Every structure is written in structure tokens, then in C-alpha cells.
Amino acid sequence: MGDSKKLLILVGSPRRNGNSATLAAAVQRGAEEAEIHVSLRFIDDSISGFLRDCRQCRLPNGECAIEDNFRQLFFDDFLPANGVVFCSPVYWYGLSAQTKVFFDRTFCYYSASYADSAQVMEQMTRKRLGLVLASEETYPGASLGIVHQIQEYCRYTHSEFVGVVRGIGNSRSEVVRDPGAPMVAAEQLGREIFNRRYSDFRINTERSGRVWHQDDDRS
Ligand SMILES: Cc1cc2nc3c(=O)[nH]c(=O)nc-3n(C[C@H](O)[C@H](O)[C@H](O)COP(=O)(O)O)c2cc1C
């Protein structure tokens, strides 16, 4: 597994045996089957506070002054990862605060007032991203705001948004009984995170007119 790609799975629920965590474990299983190097982290193990006003808060050496382990999570796990899967419960039709604050806190290190921001920005780009959501409601609209946010994050960071899995459940791990089989889809997302076909055309993108080719297909 020495040269294998690195996948980070970030879980944004406070519940260690909740639905997001259950789906995250499925992503991990799939990725490990594909011999991907996987790390799984609960965001609230590392982050204990909101982004503050960096101009007032930053230490004289440029580091974030908030005393938690965001720095390790960001520099040791997130930046080196080739792919990241965010697993969040739907809270109020948005991401959980745990997940949202992860994105907000990255600001401290890519803003121009951080000495190595150029290097950080470079490492924030061109990842493969997946999204896994757990919600009580089945209504498709409940997750659209989140999907849109991740889509915009991927556009902004030149990342590839390769898949969304939505599992329905409310009590802990109930998502395994969702007849829509999100556990299967989550495992598949993990397995395929780095080789799933990804396309995002522009009007002048050259294409053959077919998406899937068979070896013997000459027509
Ligand atoms: C604060 C809070 C807000 C929630 N808001 C929604 C919501 O807007 N829509 C929804 O479908 N479920 C909502 N839920 C239910 C959770 O999404 C659902 O229980 C999910 O399975 C929890 O995932 P977890 O087990 O990973 O924490 C909410 C739950 C909480 C605690």
C-alpha cells in the first residue's frame, strides 16, 4: 500500500455509532478493499471552536491561536489526502456545525496573512471529493443546499465532486435498514473514489457521443 492514494473520511456527527458514522465505516470498507490508504476522523475530536477574527486572533508566529487540534487534522490528514469524503448529518437542511466549522477554520491557513498560504492553497486543490449525508426526512430537497455548497467548494478549489450518497435514518445506525441501500452505495463510493468516471463538460469539450465503451465496440 506504499504508493497508494490517500483518502480521508471526515465524520461531522457527534454520534460515534450514528448514521453518518455507520455510512462512513462503509466508505472505509470499500476504500480498503481497493487498497486505498484510509484515515477516518470525527471532526469534533479535533475542533472545539468556531473561526474567530484571524486578524485579532492569530499568534505572532502566524499560527492559529485556537487551542485545539484543527492544525493537525488539516495539515496531517486533510492537505496530504488525494480524496476526502465528508459524512454529515443533515441539520436544519444544512451541514452539521461540526462539518461547516471545518471548512471555516481552513481560512486561517489559506488567507494571505498566513506565511505559507500559497502552499496551503496548492494542497487544497485538485482533490476528489465525496459527500455522504444522513437525514430523517426522505424529501430530496432536504439535502440540496448541502450538495450545492459542496459543488461550489469543488468549483472553487478545482476539485472533482465524484458522488453523493444519502441515507435515511434517525435512531443510531438505523440507516442500515434504509431500503434505498445507502450502505452499498457508500461502500461503492469508497471503492471507486479515485477511479469513478468523472465528467464536467463545457460547451466546447470534445467528446465521442458515448460515455461507456466496450472493447469490441467499433460503431
Ligand atoms: C439539530 C438537528 C437538526 C436536524 N435537522 C434535520 C433536518 O433538517 N432534516 C432531516 O431530515 N433530519 C434532520 N435531523 C435528523 C438527523 O439528520 C438524523 O437523525 C440523522 O440520521 C442523524 O445522523 P447521525 O446519526 O450521524 O448524527 C436533525 C437532527 C438534529 C439533532
XYZ file of N, CA and C and ligand atoms in Angstrom:
688
model
N 0.818 -1.206 0.000
C 0.000 0.000 0.000
C 0.856 1.261 0.000
N 2.203 1.077 -0.135
C 3.113 2.189 -0.002
C 2.782 3.413 -0.833
N 2.514 3.185 -2.148
C 2.280 4.314 -3.043
C 0.807 4.588 -3.257
N -0.054 3.942 -2.471
C -1.477 4.074 -2.753
C -1.965 5.473 -2.403
N -3.067 5.832 -3.043
C -3.634 7.167 -2.792
C -4.212 7.219 -1.394
N -4.304 8.438 -0.893
C -4.783 8.623 0.482
C -6.190 9.184 0.472
N -7.047 8.540 1.236
C -8.433 9.012 1.394
C -8.659 9.394 2.846
N -9.223 10.575 3.054
C -9.624 10.998 4.394
C -11.148 10.989 4.459
N -11.675 10.336 5.488
C -13.121 10.348 5.721
C -13.358 11.205 6.958
N -14.103 12.275 6.793
C -14.379 13.183 7.914
C -15.833 13.022 8.338
N -16.032 12.692 9.600
C -17.393 12.484 10.098
C -17.794 13.701 10.928
N -18.924 14.270 10.565
C -19.361 15.513 11.189
C -20.517 15.362 12.146
N -20.703 14.156 12.677
C -21.753 13.951 13.685
C -21.105 13.766 15.052
N -21.777 14.194 16.109
C -21.255 13.888 17.441
C -21.488 12.429 17.834
N -22.337 11.709 17.089
C -22.674 10.323 17.471
C -21.670 9.343 16.862
N -20.946 8.650 17.760
C -19.925 7.701 17.277
C -20.540 6.481 16.618
N -21.754 6.151 16.988
C -22.425 4.995 16.364
C -23.692 5.446 15.641
N -23.663 6.674 15.155
C -24.815 7.210 14.441
C -24.829 6.811 12.979
N -25.713 7.453 12.245
C -25.910 7.074 10.846
C -24.769 7.552 9.944
N -24.273 8.760 10.198
C -23.135 9.236 9.385
C -21.926 8.339 9.619
N -21.706 7.974 10.887
C -20.555 7.118 11.221
C -20.716 5.728 10.603
N -21.941 5.222 10.590
C -22.193 3.900 10.006
C -21.922 3.926 8.502
N -22.357 5.000 7.860
C -22.102 5.140 6.419
C -20.607 5.365 6.163
N -19.968 6.127 7.062
C -18.529 6.373 6.909
C -17.744 5.062 6.997
N -18.173 4.176 7.882
C -17.491 2.876 8.011
C -17.642 2.074 6.719
N -18.787 2.234 6.056
C -18.985 1.539 4.773
C -18.050 2.121 3.706
N -17.904 3.447 3.689
C -16.963 4.071 2.745
C -15.563 3.519 3.005
N -15.213 3.432 4.278
C -13.877 2.941 4.647
C -13.675 1.500 4.171
N -14.686 0.658 4.389
C -14.574 -0.743 3.940
C -14.318 -0.820 2.444
N -15.097 -0.052 1.694
C -14.948 -0.067 0.228
C -13.557 0.384 -0.183
N -13.090 1.467 0.445
C -11.774 2.014 0.069
C -10.667 1.028 0.422
N -10.801 0.373 1.582
C -9.757 -0.583 1.973
C -9.735 -1.790 1.035
N -10.919 -2.179 0.573
C -10.963 -3.265 -0.432
C -10.159 -2.883 -1.665
N -10.207 -1.589 -2.015
C -9.474 -1.116 -3.203
C -8.022 -0.758 -2.873
N -7.590 -1.146 -1.669
C -6.202 -0.916 -1.234
C -5.832 0.560 -1.188
N -6.817 1.357 -0.866
C -6.576 2.788 -0.673
C -6.165 2.980 0.781
N -5.252 3.881 1.014
C -4.847 4.208 2.385
C -5.902 5.137 2.988
N -6.591 4.696 4.029
C -7.740 5.443 4.553
C -7.495 5.913 5.982
N -7.875 7.155 6.266
C -7.973 7.631 7.650
C -9.401 8.098 7.870
N -9.940 7.774 9.028
C -11.301 8.219 9.368
C -11.209 9.039 10.648
N -11.746 10.251 10.600
C -11.683 11.148 11.758
C -13.063 11.728 12.057
N -13.358 11.816 13.349
C -14.533 12.570 13.784
C -14.089 14.014 13.985
N -14.761 14.932 13.322
C -14.291 16.324 13.332
C -14.258 16.877 14.753
N -15.232 16.492 15.581
C -15.253 17.110 16.916
C -14.205 16.520 17.870
N -13.436 15.532 17.419
C -12.250 15.123 18.197
C -11.142 16.167 18.065
N -11.192 16.950 16.983
C -10.087 17.873 16.685
C -10.465 19.338 16.802
N -11.742 19.637 16.667
C -12.150 21.046 16.615
C -13.068 21.358 17.778
N -12.702 22.399 18.515
C -13.552 22.743 19.651
C -14.102 24.157 19.566
N -13.803 24.892 18.495
C -14.315 26.256 18.449
C -14.488 26.770 17.038
N -15.275 27.823 16.936
C -15.521 28.481 15.649
C -14.280 29.235 15.187
N -14.264 29.560 13.905
C -13.290 30.522 13.385
C -13.501 31.840 14.139
N -12.388 32.502 14.477
C -12.506 33.830 15.079
C -12.013 34.868 14.060
N -11.876 36.098 14.495
C -11.336 37.141 13.630
C -9.821 36.937 13.570
N -9.344 36.349 12.473
C -7.927 35.968 12.390
C -6.994 37.146 12.669
N -7.394 38.330 12.242
C -6.509 39.490 12.411
C -6.231 39.763 13.895
N -7.249 39.511 14.712
C -7.079 39.731 16.155
C -6.503 38.494 16.849
N -6.768 37.349 16.283
C -6.583 36.081 16.999
C -5.235 35.418 16.724
N -4.728 35.620 15.509
C -3.521 34.909 15.066
C -2.344 35.142 16.015
N -1.549 34.117 16.303
C -0.369 34.264 17.161
C 0.717 35.055 16.415
N 1.673 35.627 17.129
C 2.737 36.392 16.451
C 3.465 35.563 15.385
N 3.560 34.245 15.583
C 4.248 33.421 14.572
C 3.329 33.025 13.415
N 2.133 33.582 13.366
C 1.233 33.344 12.242
C 0.273 32.187 12.450
N 0.492 31.409 13.496
C -0.350 30.226 13.721
C -1.712 30.617 14.302
N -2.662 29.752 14.096
C -3.989 29.922 14.682
C -3.880 29.811 16.211
N -4.562 30.703 16.906
C -4.438 30.727 18.373
C -5.469 29.839 19.073
N -6.371 29.264 18.314
C -7.407 28.453 18.963
C -6.771 27.146 19.449
N -6.968 26.872 20.709
C -6.253 25.735 21.299
C -7.028 24.440 21.127
N -6.918 23.888 19.943
C -7.473 22.553 19.707
C -6.593 21.874 18.657
N -7.062 20.793 18.088
C -6.185 20.031 17.188
C -6.533 20.187 15.710
N -7.179 21.321 15.397
C -7.511 21.533 13.981
C -6.254 21.502 13.110
N -5.182 22.128 13.605
C -3.969 22.215 12.783
C -3.495 20.828 12.333
N -3.470 19.882 13.294
C -3.034 18.515 12.948
C -3.993 17.882 11.932
N -5.280 18.052 12.182
C -6.264 17.465 11.266
C -6.072 18.030 9.856
N -5.868 19.323 9.779
C -5.771 19.993 8.477
C -4.447 19.664 7.781
N -3.346 19.799 8.515
C -2.030 19.621 7.876
C -1.640 18.150 7.730
N -1.988 17.329 8.712
C -1.525 15.927 8.663
C -2.482 15.023 7.901
N -3.777 15.348 7.951
C -4.757 14.454 7.329
C -5.391 15.044 6.071
N -5.844 16.289 6.154
C -6.604 16.844 5.026
C -5.709 17.230 3.856
N -4.694 18.050 4.090
C -3.899 18.552 2.966
C -3.199 17.443 2.187
N -2.629 16.431 2.848
C -1.958 15.385 2.059
C -2.915 14.415 1.356
N -4.207 14.462 1.690
C -5.146 13.477 1.123
C -5.407 13.778 -0.353
N -5.479 12.718 -1.151
C -5.848 12.874 -2.555
C -7.367 12.942 -2.709
N -8.058 12.404 -1.709
C -9.521 12.427 -1.753
C -10.079 12.580 -0.352
N -11.253 13.198 -0.252
C -11.916 13.383 1.036
C -13.388 13.072 0.876
N -13.925 12.296 1.817
C -15.372 12.067 1.850
C -15.904 12.692 3.132
N -16.803 13.652 2.965
C -17.456 14.301 4.105
C -18.723 13.525 4.429
N -18.848 13.091 5.673
C -20.036 12.348 6.111
C -20.723 13.179 7.192
N -21.878 13.714 6.882
C -22.522 14.640 7.822
C -23.993 14.300 7.973
N -24.530 14.511 9.173
C -25.979 14.500 9.275
C -26.536 15.789 8.662
N -27.768 15.714 8.194
C -28.470 16.939 7.786
C -29.030 17.571 9.049
N -28.593 18.775 9.336
C -29.124 19.547 10.459
C -29.746 20.817 9.874
N -30.983 20.998 10.108
C -31.660 22.220 9.624
C -31.381 22.450 8.139
N -31.475 21.389 7.364
C -31.339 21.454 5.907
C -29.954 21.928 5.480
N -29.017 21.827 6.388
C -27.642 22.186 6.077
C -26.694 21.153 6.655
N -25.390 21.414 6.508
C -24.378 20.569 7.138
C -24.475 20.717 8.655
N -23.980 19.744 9.382
C -23.841 19.931 10.828
C -22.823 21.041 11.074
N -22.928 21.695 12.212
C -21.972 22.764 12.543
C -20.554 22.216 12.591
N -20.414 20.973 13.036
C -19.077 20.361 13.094
C -18.440 20.360 11.698
N -19.238 19.983 10.705
C -18.694 19.900 9.346
C -18.429 21.300 8.799
N -19.377 22.196 9.037
C -19.236 23.558 8.494
C -18.008 24.249 9.084
N -17.798 24.045 10.383
C -16.678 24.749 11.013
C -15.335 24.233 10.470
N -15.302 22.993 10.024
C -14.070 22.503 9.396
C -13.722 23.393 8.197
N -14.709 23.624 7.327
C -14.452 24.478 6.154
C -14.049 25.886 6.606
N -14.758 26.431 7.580
C -14.473 27.807 8.014
C -13.049 27.926 8.560
N -12.643 26.953 9.339
C -11.331 27.050 10.000
C -10.165 26.960 9.001
N -10.406 26.385 7.824
C -9.323 26.325 6.825
C -8.866 27.732 6.448
N -9.777 28.699 6.595
C -9.482 30.087 6.213
C -8.207 30.611 6.870
N -8.020 30.245 8.124
C -6.871 30.738 8.897
C -5.559 30.456 8.159
N -5.510 29.317 7.442
C -4.240 28.905 6.834
C -4.136 29.188 5.333
N -5.239 29.492 4.656
C -5.073 29.872 3.250
C -5.189 31.383 3.048
N -5.552 32.121 4.115
C -5.640 33.571 3.952
C -4.229 34.141 3.798
N -4.142 35.259 3.114
C -2.839 35.839 2.746
C -1.984 36.151 3.974
N -2.625 36.318 5.131
C -1.836 36.677 6.314
C -1.119 35.472 6.922
N -1.325 34.291 6.384
C -0.540 33.128 6.826
C 0.641 32.975 5.858
N 1.829 32.873 6.411
C 3.041 32.934 5.581
C 3.068 31.877 4.474
N 2.591 30.660 4.784
C 2.655 29.587 3.790
C 1.330 29.383 3.062
N 0.550 30.450 2.948
C -0.795 30.273 2.380
C -0.751 29.747 0.939
N 0.261 30.137 0.179
C 0.310 29.687 -1.223
C 0.445 28.168 -1.288
N 1.286 27.638 -0.421
C 1.483 26.176 -0.365
C 0.196 25.482 0.106
N -0.468 26.075 1.087
C -1.724 25.508 1.593
C -2.765 25.491 0.487
N -2.891 26.609 -0.221
C -3.893 26.675 -1.294
C -3.620 25.615 -2.354
N -2.349 25.461 -2.691
C -1.985 24.454 -3.691
C -2.443 23.060 -3.234
N -2.224 22.783 -1.954
C -2.601 21.459 -1.435
C -4.113 21.303 -1.232
N -4.835 22.421 -1.219
C -6.292 22.328 -1.079
C -6.972 22.006 -2.405
N -6.224 22.118 -3.497
C -6.858 21.964 -4.813
C -6.727 20.530 -5.332
N -7.559 20.292 -6.367
C -7.491 19.063 -7.172
C -7.613 17.777 -6.363
N -8.480 17.780 -5.387
C -8.791 16.528 -4.696
C -10.036 15.917 -5.328
N -10.254 14.650 -5.042
C -11.538 14.018 -5.370
C -12.394 14.085 -4.111
N -13.616 14.574 -4.225
C -14.462 14.738 -3.045
C -15.747 13.930 -3.180
N -16.162 13.357 -2.059
C -17.446 12.671 -1.997
C -18.240 13.213 -0.824
N -19.553 13.063 -0.900
C -20.433 13.564 0.146
C -21.386 12.448 0.557
N -21.483 12.235 1.869
C -22.385 11.209 2.409
C -23.246 11.893 3.467
N -24.548 11.808 3.308
C -25.450 12.511 4.219
C -26.426 11.549 4.870
N -26.719 11.809 6.141
C -27.759 11.057 6.851
C -28.861 12.040 7.226
N -30.099 11.660 6.957
C -31.207 12.545 7.327
C -32.412 11.715 7.726
N -33.299 12.350 8.465
C -34.537 11.681 8.870
C -35.562 11.745 7.748
N -35.614 12.884 7.095
C -36.602 13.066 6.030
C -36.127 12.420 4.731
N -37.095 11.948 3.970
C -36.757 11.360 2.666
C -36.828 12.398 1.549
N -37.460 13.507 1.816
C -37.667 14.580 0.836
C -36.342 14.958 0.156
N -36.247 14.812 -1.166
C -34.964 15.078 -1.837
C -34.439 16.485 -1.581
N -35.334 17.457 -1.424
C -34.896 18.840 -1.232
C -34.127 19.065 0.056
N -34.269 18.154 1.022
C -33.623 18.367 2.327
C -32.103 18.444 2.216
N -31.537 17.832 1.184
C -30.063 17.814 1.083
C -29.526 18.740 -0.011
N -30.416 19.403 -0.743
C -29.944 20.142 -1.934
C -29.021 21.308 -1.595
N -29.302 21.994 -0.488
C -28.439 23.113 -0.094
C -27.022 22.633 0.175
N -26.908 21.475 0.790
C -25.579 20.923 1.116
C -24.860 20.500 -0.167
N -25.599 19.839 -1.032
C -24.988 19.407 -2.299
C -24.472 20.632 -3.045
N -25.271 21.690 -3.027
C -24.857 22.912 -3.715
C -23.594 23.506 -3.081
N -23.533 23.474 -1.768
C -22.350 24.035 -1.092
C -21.091 23.259 -1.473
N -21.197 21.943 -1.468
C -20.014 21.130 -1.801
C -19.642 21.310 -3.281
N -20.673 21.429 -4.107
C -20.419 21.691 -5.534
C -19.614 22.986 -5.698
N -20.014 24.017 -4.983
C -19.304 25.300 -5.086
C -17.900 25.207 -4.490
N -17.763 24.463 -3.395
C -16.428 24.264 -2.809
C -15.514 23.587 -3.841
N -16.056 22.602 -4.537
C -15.253 21.877 -5.538
C -14.901 22.778 -6.712
N -15.851 23.596 -7.136
C -15.547 24.540 -8.219
C -14.430 25.489 -7.777
N -14.552 25.984 -6.569
C -13.600 26.975 -6.036
C -12.197 26.393 -5.886
N -12.129 25.137 -5.526
C -10.822 24.510 -5.270
C -10.356 23.607 -6.421
N -11.028 23.696 -7.563
C -10.682 22.844 -8.709
C -10.671 21.371 -8.311
N -11.639 20.997 -7.480
C -11.732 19.590 -7.061
C -12.812 18.878 -7.864
N -12.816 17.567 -7.779
C -13.787 16.776 -8.547
C -14.820 16.185 -7.593
N -16.049 16.549 -7.796
C -17.144 16.122 -6.915
C -17.692 14.818 -7.501
N -17.210 13.689 -6.976
C -17.458 12.424 -7.679
C -18.703 11.665 -7.229
N -19.297 12.030 -6.097
C -20.503 11.275 -5.742
C -21.154 11.741 -4.457
N -22.468 11.510 -4.405
C -23.265 11.824 -3.216
C -24.031 10.565 -2.826
N -24.009 10.246 -1.536
C -24.820 9.143 -1.014
C -25.709 9.731 0.071
N -26.979 9.393 0.020
C -27.891 9.886 1.062
C -28.549 8.691 1.720
N -28.409 8.600 3.047
C -29.037 7.509 3.800
C -30.107 8.077 4.710
N -31.208 7.352 4.811
C -32.329 7.823 5.630
C -32.361 7.033 6.935
N -32.403 7.783 8.036
C -32.486 7.151 9.351
C -32.506 8.225 10.411
N -32.890 7.835 11.598
C -32.911 8.823 12.683
C -32.246 8.232 13.928
N -32.730 7.088 14.394
C -32.065 6.491 15.559
C -30.724 5.893 15.107
N -29.871 5.649 16.090
C -28.484 5.279 15.788
C -28.378 4.057 14.869
N -27.622 4.179 13.809
C -27.326 3.096 12.854
C -28.543 2.581 12.104
N -29.668 3.248 12.256
C -30.891 2.808 11.588
C -30.751 2.833 10.070
N -29.776 3.584 9.605
C -29.577 3.727 8.170
C -29.328 2.376 7.481
N -28.878 1.377 8.232
C -28.640 0.057 7.613
C -29.948 -0.559 7.118
N -31.067 -0.088 7.646
C -32.370 -0.620 7.213
C -33.029 0.205 6.114
N -32.351 1.233 5.642
C -32.897 2.045 4.555
C -32.991 1.176 3.301
N -34.222 0.975 2.761
C -34.349 0.118 1.564
C -33.661 0.681 0.329
N -33.277 1.959 0.379
C -32.524 2.537 -0.749
C -31.072 2.076 -0.798
N -30.691 1.236 0.152
C -29.348 0.619 0.198
C -28.192 1.625 0.167
N -28.229 2.654 1.013
C -27.108 3.608 1.015
C -25.798 2.998 1.487
N -25.882 1.899 2.278
C -24.632 1.264 2.730
C -23.861 0.692 1.533
N -24.618 0.122 0.604
C -23.980 -0.430 -0.600
C -23.361 0.718 -1.406
N -24.136 1.808 -1.532
C -23.644 2.962 -2.315
C -22.428 3.603 -1.638
N -22.432 3.634 -0.296
C -21.297 4.240 0.423
C -20.044 3.395 0.224
N -20.225 2.076 0.286
C -19.078 1.186 0.086
C -18.520 1.364 -1.332
N -19.449 1.487 -2.269
C -19.047 1.664 -3.675
C -18.312 3.001 -3.869
N -18.804 4.039 -3.193
C -18.130 5.343 -3.287
C -16.690 5.234 -2.784
N -16.513 4.528 -1.673
C -15.160 4.344 -1.140
C -14.273 3.575 -2.106
N -14.871 2.508 -2.683
C -14.080 1.652 -3.590
C -13.658 2.426 -4.837
N -14.562 3.301 -5.314
C -14.362 3.934 -6.632
C -13.893 5.379 -6.545
N -13.601 5.847 -5.345
C -13.375 7.293 -5.189
C -12.312 7.812 -6.157
N -11.299 7.020 -6.431
C -10.233 7.520 -7.302
C -10.345 7.044 -8.756
N -11.263 6.114 -9.038
C -11.336 5.697 -10.446
C -12.726 5.784 -11.053
N -13.677 6.338 -10.296
C -15.012 6.517 -10.864
C -14.933 7.527 -12.012
N -15.670 7.242 -13.079
C -15.658 8.187 -14.204
C -16.198 9.537 -13.741
N -15.486 10.570 -14.079
C -15.902 11.924 -13.699
C -15.911 12.787 -14.946
N -17.022 13.440 -15.212
C -17.047 14.363 -16.347
C -17.816 15.616 -15.966
N -17.376 16.730 -16.480
C -17.979 18.033 -16.172
C -17.683 18.883 -17.401
N -18.615 18.829 -18.361
C -18.341 19.397 -19.684
C -18.500 20.908 -19.726
N -17.835 21.486 -20.702
C -18.114 22.841 -21.153
C -18.585 22.724 -22.605
N -19.123 23.809 -23.154
C -19.754 23.709 -24.477
C -18.779 23.190 -25.531
N -17.503 23.488 -25.352
C -16.510 23.086 -26.356
C -15.717 21.843 -25.956
N -16.186 21.125 -24.942
C -15.486 19.894 -24.565
C -15.612 18.872 -25.699
N -14.488 18.313 -26.106
C -14.536 17.279 -27.147
C -15.023 15.986 -26.533
N -15.999 15.370 -27.170
C -16.464 14.063 -26.679
C -16.941 13.224 -27.843
N -16.973 11.893 -27.585
C -17.261 10.981 -28.684
C -18.754 10.792 -28.901
N -19.575 11.199 -27.942
C -21.011 10.959 -28.089
C -21.472 9.758 -27.291
N -20.546 8.929 -26.871
C -20.871 7.803 -25.993
C -20.071 7.928 -24.713
N -20.649 7.427 -23.644
C -19.949 7.508 -22.358
C -19.219 6.205 -22.059
N -19.933 5.092 -22.265
C -19.367 3.779 -21.900
C -19.025 3.005 -23.157
N -17.811 2.599 -23.272
C -17.377 1.844 -24.446
C -17.053 0.414 -24.065
N -17.397 -0.497 -24.967
C -16.927 -1.874 -24.797
C -15.715 -2.033 -25.681
N -14.836 -2.975 -25.304
C -13.612 -3.150 -26.086
C -13.894 -3.461 -27.555
N -14.977 -4.246 -27.790
C -15.262 -4.664 -29.169
C -16.242 -3.717 -29.860
N -16.507 -2.572 -29.258
C -17.480 -1.646 -29.812
C -16.786 -0.697 -30.793
N -16.977 -0.963 -32.107
C -16.295 -0.121 -33.100
C -17.262 0.842 -33.782
N -18.537 0.850 -33.388
C -19.501 1.700 -34.096
C -19.440 3.139 -33.583
C -30.179 19.557 15.405
C -30.769 18.575 14.451
C -31.331 19.037 13.270
C -31.863 18.147 12.354
N -32.389 18.621 11.177
C -32.867 17.758 10.253
C -33.389 18.241 9.008
O -33.433 19.418 8.723
N -33.844 17.332 8.127
C -33.785 15.984 8.372
O -34.175 15.212 7.509
N -33.299 15.497 9.541
C -32.822 16.355 10.474
N -32.312 15.883 11.657
C -32.230 14.413 11.856
C -30.849 13.867 11.512
O -30.424 14.270 10.247
C -30.890 12.339 11.545
O -31.259 11.882 12.830
C -29.567 11.728 11.146
O -29.730 10.345 10.944
C -28.522 11.945 12.227
O -27.288 11.459 11.796
P -26.184 10.931 12.848
O -26.751 9.669 13.437
O -24.992 10.715 12.019
O -25.999 12.014 13.854
C -31.820 16.748 12.609
C -31.254 16.286 13.814
C -30.747 17.184 14.730
C -30.125 16.664 16.001
